[in-house]
Amino acid sequence: MDWKEVLRRRLATPNTGPNKKKSEQELKDEEMDLFTKYYSEWKGGRKNTNEFYKTIPRFYYRLPAEDEVLLQKLREESRAVFLQRKSRELLDNEELQAIFHSKSLC
């Protein structure tokens, strides 16, 4: 028997597919139910242990969309100010040369 014929016969018999899919779906549903149960127990048990978690500040904000022009401009301006502040903290060439020469004399 050729493999093409075996494949055709396998595809022609739909009785084995849905029964197996149904049991897989039932297993997935049962797994999801157990996961939800255990997760809610775990989350509920640790929820009241520390009040500090409620005061953690938000540190991630989504990027503004293309139609939010004001938020984009605010982001650009704050980034420019941040980069200017960081560049002022850097040493310029004269300061680097002075450090280099003072280290080489030692």
Coordinates of N, CA, C and O in Angstrom, one line a residue:
M1 N 0.8 -1.2 0.0 CA 0.0 0.0 0.0 C 0.9 1.2 0.0 O 1.8 1.3 0.7
D2 N 0.6 2.2 -0.8 CA 1.3 3.4 -1.0 C 1.0 4.4 0.2 O -0.1 4.4 0.7
W3 N 1.9 5.3 0.5 CA 1.7 6.2 1.6 C 0.6 7.2 1.2 O -0.1 7.7 2.1
K4 N 0.5 7.5 -0.1 CA -0.6 8.4 -0.5 C -2.0 7.8 -0.2 O -2.9 8.5 0.3
E5 N -2.1 6.5 -0.4 CA -3.4 5.8 -0.1 C -3.6 5.8 1.4 O -4.8 6.0 1.8
V6 N -2.6 5.6 2.2 CA -2.8 5.6 3.6 C -3.2 6.9 4.1 O -4.1 7.1 5.0
L7 N -2.6 8.0 3.6 CA -3.0 9.3 4.0 C -4.4 9.6 3.6 O -5.1 10.2 4.4
R8 N -4.8 9.2 2.4 CA -6.2 9.5 2.0 C -7.2 8.8 2.9 O -8.2 9.3 3.2
R9 N -6.9 7.5 3.3 CA -7.8 6.8 4.1 C -7.8 7.4 5.5 O -8.9 7.5 6.1
R10 N -6.7 7.9 6.0 CA -6.6 8.5 7.3 C -7.5 9.8 7.3 O -8.2 10.1 8.3
L11 N -7.3 10.6 6.2 CA -8.1 11.8 6.2 C -9.6 11.6 5.9 O -10.4 12.4 6.3
A12 N -9.9 10.4 5.3 CA -11.3 10.1 5.0 C -12.1 9.7 6.2 O -13.3 9.7 6.2
T13 N -11.4 9.2 7.3 CA -12.1 8.7 8.5 C -12.1 9.9 9.5 O -11.2 10.0 10.3
P14 N -13.3 10.6 9.6 CA -13.4 11.7 10.5 C -13.7 11.3 11.9 O -13.8 12.1 12.9
N15 N -14.1 10.0 12.2 CA -14.5 9.6 13.5 C -13.4 9.7 14.6 O -13.8 9.9 15.7
T16 N -12.2 9.5 14.2 CA -11.2 9.5 15.3 C -10.7 10.9 15.7 O -10.4 11.1 16.8
G17 N -10.9 11.8 14.8 CA -10.4 13.2 15.1 C -11.2 13.9 16.1 O -10.7 14.4 17.1
P18 N -12.6 14.1 16.0 CA -13.4 14.9 16.9 C -13.4 14.3 18.3 O -13.4 15.0 19.3
N19 N -13.4 12.9 18.5 CA -13.4 12.4 19.8 C -12.1 12.7 20.5 O -12.1 13.0 21.7
K20 N -11.0 12.6 19.8 CA -9.7 12.9 20.4 C -9.6 14.4 20.7 O -9.2 14.8 21.8
K21 N -10.1 15.3 19.9 CA -10.1 16.7 20.1 C -11.0 17.1 21.3 O -10.7 17.9 22.1
K22 N -12.1 16.4 21.4 CA -13.0 16.7 22.6 C -12.3 16.3 23.9 O -12.4 17.1 24.8
S23 N -11.6 15.2 23.9 CA -10.9 14.9 25.2 C -9.8 15.8 25.5 O -9.5 16.2 26.6
E24 N -9.1 16.3 24.4 CA -8.0 17.3 24.6 C -8.6 18.6 25.1 O -8.1 19.2 26.0
Q25 N -9.8 19.0 24.6 CA -10.5 20.2 25.0 C -10.9 20.1 26.5 O -10.8 21.0 27.2
E26 N -11.4 18.9 26.8 CA -11.8 18.7 28.2 C -10.6 18.8 29.2 O -10.7 19.4 30.2
L27 N -9.5 18.2 28.7 CA -8.3 18.3 29.5 C -7.8 19.7 29.7 O -7.4 20.1 30.8
K28 N -7.8 20.5 28.6 CA -7.4 21.9 28.7 C -8.4 22.7 29.6 O -7.9 23.5 30.4
D29 N -9.7 22.4 29.5 CA -10.6 23.1 30.4 C -10.3 22.8 31.9 O -10.4 23.7 32.7
E30 N -10.1 21.5 32.1 CA -9.8 21.1 33.5 C -8.5 21.7 34.0 O -8.4 22.2 35.1
E31 N -7.5 21.7 33.1 CA -6.2 22.4 33.5 C -6.4 23.9 33.8 O -5.9 24.4 34.7
M32 N -7.2 24.5 33.0 CA -7.4 26.0 33.2 C -8.2 26.2 34.5 O -7.9 27.1 35.2
D33 N -9.2 25.3 34.8 CA -9.9 25.5 36.1 C -9.0 25.3 37.3 O -9.0 26.1 38.2
L34 N -8.1 24.3 37.2 CA -7.1 24.1 38.3 C -6.2 25.2 38.4 O -5.9 25.7 39.5
F35 N -5.7 25.7 37.3 CA -4.8 26.8 37.3 C -5.4 28.1 37.9 O -4.9 28.7 38.8
T36 N -6.7 28.4 37.5 CA -7.4 29.5 38.1 C -7.6 29.3 39.6 O -7.4 30.3 40.4
K37 N -7.9 28.1 40.0 CA -8.2 27.9 41.4 C -6.9 28.1 42.2 O -6.9 28.8 43.2
Y38 N -5.8 27.5 41.8 CA -4.5 27.6 42.5 C -3.9 29.0 42.5 O -3.4 29.5 43.5
Y39 N -4.1 29.6 41.4 CA -3.6 31.0 41.2 C -4.3 32.0 42.2 O -3.8 32.8 42.8
S40 N -5.7 31.8 42.2 CA -6.4 32.7 43.1 C -6.1 32.4 44.5 O -6.1 33.4 45.3
E41 N -5.9 31.2 44.9 CA -5.5 30.8 46.3 C -4.1 31.5 46.6 O -3.9 32.0 47.7
W42 N -3.2 31.3 45.7 CA -1.8 31.9 45.9 C -1.9 33.4 46.0 O -1.3 34.0 46.9
K43 N -2.6 34.0 45.1 CA -2.7 35.5 45.1 C -3.4 36.0 46.3 O -3.0 36.9 46.9
G44 N -4.5 35.3 46.7 CA -5.3 35.7 47.8 C -4.5 35.5 49.1 O -4.6 36.3 50.0
G45 N -3.7 34.5 49.2 CA -2.9 34.2 50.4 C -1.8 35.2 50.6 O -1.5 35.6 51.8
R46 N -1.3 35.8 49.6 CA -0.1 36.7 49.7 C -0.6 38.2 49.6 O 0.2 39.1 49.8
K47 N -1.8 38.4 49.3 CA -2.3 39.8 49.0 C -2.2 40.7 50.3 O -1.8 41.8 50.2
N48 N -2.5 40.2 51.4 CA -2.5 41.0 52.6 C -1.2 41.0 53.4 O -1.2 41.5 54.5
T49 N -0.2 40.3 52.9 CA 1.0 40.2 53.7 C 1.8 41.5 53.8 O 2.4 41.7 54.8
N50 N 1.8 42.3 52.8 CA 2.6 43.5 52.8 C 1.9 44.7 52.2 O 1.5 44.6 51.0
E51 N 1.7 45.7 52.9 CA 1.0 46.9 52.4 C 1.9 47.7 51.5 O 1.4 48.6 50.9
F52 N 3.2 47.5 51.6 CA 4.1 48.3 50.8 C 3.8 48.2 49.3 O 4.1 49.1 48.5
Y53 N 3.3 47.0 48.9 CA 3.1 46.8 47.5 C 2.1 47.8 46.9 O 2.1 48.0 45.7
K54 N 1.2 48.3 47.7 CA 0.2 49.2 47.2 C 0.8 50.6 47.0 O 0.2 51.4 46.2
T55 N 2.0 50.9 47.5 CA 2.6 52.2 47.4 C 3.7 52.3 46.4 O 4.4 53.3 46.3
I56 N 4.0 51.2 45.7 CA 5.0 51.2 44.7 C 4.6 52.1 43.5 O 3.5 51.9 43.0
P57 N 5.4 53.1 43.1 CA 5.0 54.0 42.1 C 5.0 53.3 40.7 O 5.7 52.3 40.5
R58 N 4.3 53.8 39.8 CA 4.2 53.3 38.5 C 5.5 53.8 37.7 O 5.8 55.0 37.8
F59 N 6.2 52.9 37.1 CA 7.4 53.2 36.4 C 7.4 53.0 34.9 O 8.3 53.4 34.2
Y60 N 6.3 52.5 34.4 CA 6.2 52.3 33.0 C 5.0 53.0 32.5 O 3.9 52.8 33.0
Y61 N 5.2 53.8 31.5 CA 4.0 54.5 30.8 C 4.1 54.1 29.3 O 5.2 54.1 28.7
R62 N 3.0 53.8 28.7 CA 3.0 53.4 27.3 C 3.5 54.6 26.4 O 3.3 55.7 26.8
L63 N 4.0 54.2 25.3 CA 4.4 55.3 24.3 C 3.2 55.9 23.8 O 2.1 55.3 23.5
P64 N 3.2 57.2 23.5 CA 2.0 57.9 23.0 C 1.8 57.5 21.5 O 2.7 57.2 20.8
A65 N 0.5 57.4 21.2 CA 0.2 57.0 19.8 C 0.5 58.2 18.8 O 0.8 59.3 19.3
E66 N 0.4 57.9 17.6 CA 0.7 58.9 16.6 C -0.3 60.1 16.6 O 0.1 61.2 16.3
D67 N -1.5 59.8 17.0 CA -2.5 60.9 17.0 C -2.4 61.8 18.3 O -3.1 62.8 18.4
E68 N -1.6 61.4 19.3 CA -1.5 62.1 20.5 C -0.2 63.0 20.4 O 0.8 62.8 20.9
V69 N -0.4 64.1 19.7 CA 0.7 65.0 19.4 C 1.3 65.7 20.6 O 2.5 65.8 20.8
L70 N 0.4 66.1 21.5 CA 0.9 66.8 22.7 C 1.7 65.8 23.6 O 2.8 66.3 24.1
L71 N 1.3 64.6 23.7 CA 2.1 63.6 24.5 C 3.4 63.3 23.8 O 4.5 63.2 24.5
Q72 N 3.4 63.3 22.5 CA 4.7 63.0 21.8 C 5.6 64.2 22.0 O 6.8 64.0 22.2
K73 N 5.1 65.4 21.9 CA 6.0 66.6 22.1 C 6.5 66.6 23.5 O 7.7 67.0 23.8
L74 N 5.7 66.3 24.5 CA 6.1 66.3 25.9 C 7.2 65.2 26.1 O 8.2 65.5 26.7
R75 N 7.1 64.1 25.4 CA 8.1 63.0 25.5 C 9.4 63.5 24.9 O 10.5 63.3 25.4
E76 N 9.3 64.1 23.7 CA 10.5 64.6 23.1 C 11.2 65.7 23.9 O 12.5 65.6 24.0
E77 N 10.5 66.6 24.5 CA 11.1 67.6 25.3 C 11.7 67.1 26.5 O 12.8 67.5 26.9
S78 N 11.0 66.2 27.2 CA 11.6 65.6 28.4 C 12.8 64.8 28.1 O 13.8 64.8 28.9
R79 N 12.9 64.1 27.0 CA 14.1 63.4 26.6 C 15.2 64.3 26.3 O 16.4 64.1 26.7
A80 N 14.9 65.4 25.6 CA 16.0 66.4 25.3 C 16.6 67.0 26.6 O 17.8 67.2 26.8
V81 N 15.7 67.3 27.6 CA 16.2 67.9 28.8 C 17.0 66.9 29.6 O 18.1 67.2 30.1
F82 N 16.6 65.6 29.6 CA 17.3 64.6 30.2 C 18.7 64.4 29.6 O 19.7 64.3 30.3
L83 N 18.8 64.4 28.3 CA 20.1 64.2 27.6 C 21.0 65.5 27.8 O 22.2 65.3 28.0
Q84 N 20.4 66.7 27.9 CA 21.2 67.8 28.2 C 21.8 67.8 29.6 O 23.0 68.1 29.8
R85 N 21.0 67.3 30.5 CA 21.5 67.2 31.9 C 22.6 66.2 32.0 O 23.6 66.4 32.7
K86 N 22.4 65.0 31.3 CA 23.5 64.0 31.4 C 24.7 64.5 30.6 O 25.8 64.2 31.1
S87 N 24.6 65.2 29.6 CA 25.8 65.7 28.9 C 26.6 66.7 29.7 O 27.8 66.8 29.6
R88 N 25.9 67.5 30.6 CA 26.6 68.5 31.4 C 27.4 67.7 32.5 O 28.4 68.2 33.0
E89 N 26.9 66.5 32.9 CA 27.6 65.7 33.9 C 28.9 65.1 33.3 O 29.8 64.8 34.1
L90 N 29.0 65.0 32.0 CA 30.2 64.4 31.4 C 31.4 65.4 31.5 O 31.2 66.6 31.5
L91 N 32.6 64.8 31.5 CA 33.8 65.7 31.5 C 34.1 66.1 30.1 O 34.0 65.3 29.2
D92 N 34.6 67.3 29.9 CA 35.0 67.7 28.6 C 36.4 67.3 28.3 O 37.1 66.7 29.2
N93 N 37.0 67.6 27.1 CA 38.3 67.1 26.8 C 39.4 67.7 27.6 O 40.3 67.0 28.0
E94 N 39.3 69.0 28.0 CA 40.3 69.6 28.9 C 40.4 68.9 30.2 O 41.5 68.7 30.8
E95 N 39.2 68.6 30.8 CA 39.2 68.0 32.1 C 39.8 66.5 32.0 O 40.5 66.1 32.9
L96 N 39.4 65.8 30.9 CA 40.0 64.5 30.7 C 41.5 64.5 30.6 O 42.2 63.7 31.1
Q97 N 42.0 65.5 29.8 CA 43.5 65.7 29.6 C 44.1 66.0 31.0 O 45.2 65.4 31.3
A98 N 43.5 66.8 31.8 CA 44.1 67.2 33.1 C 44.2 65.9 34.0 O 45.2 65.7 34.7
I99 N 43.1 65.1 34.0 CA 43.2 63.9 34.8 C 44.2 63.0 34.2 O 45.0 62.3 35.0
F100 N 44.3 62.8 32.9 CA 45.3 61.9 32.3 C 46.7 62.3 32.7 O 47.5 61.5 33.1
H101 N 47.0 63.6 32.6 CA 48.4 64.1 32.9 C 48.7 64.0 34.3 O 49.8 63.7 34.7
S102 N 47.7 64.2 35.2 CA 48.0 64.1 36.6 C 48.2 62.7 37.0 O 49.0 62.4 37.9
K103 N 47.6 61.7 36.4 CA 47.7 60.3 36.7 C 49.1 59.9 36.1 O 49.7 59.0 36.7
S104 N 49.5 60.4 35.0 CA 50.8 59.9 34.4 C 52.0 60.5 35.2 O 53.1 59.9 35.1
L105 N 51.8 61.6 35.9 CA 52.9 62.1 36.7 C 53.2 61.3 38.0 O 54.3 61.3 38.5
C106 N 52.2 60.6 38.4 CA 52.3 59.8 39.7 C 53.1 58.6 39.5 O 53.5 57.9 38.8

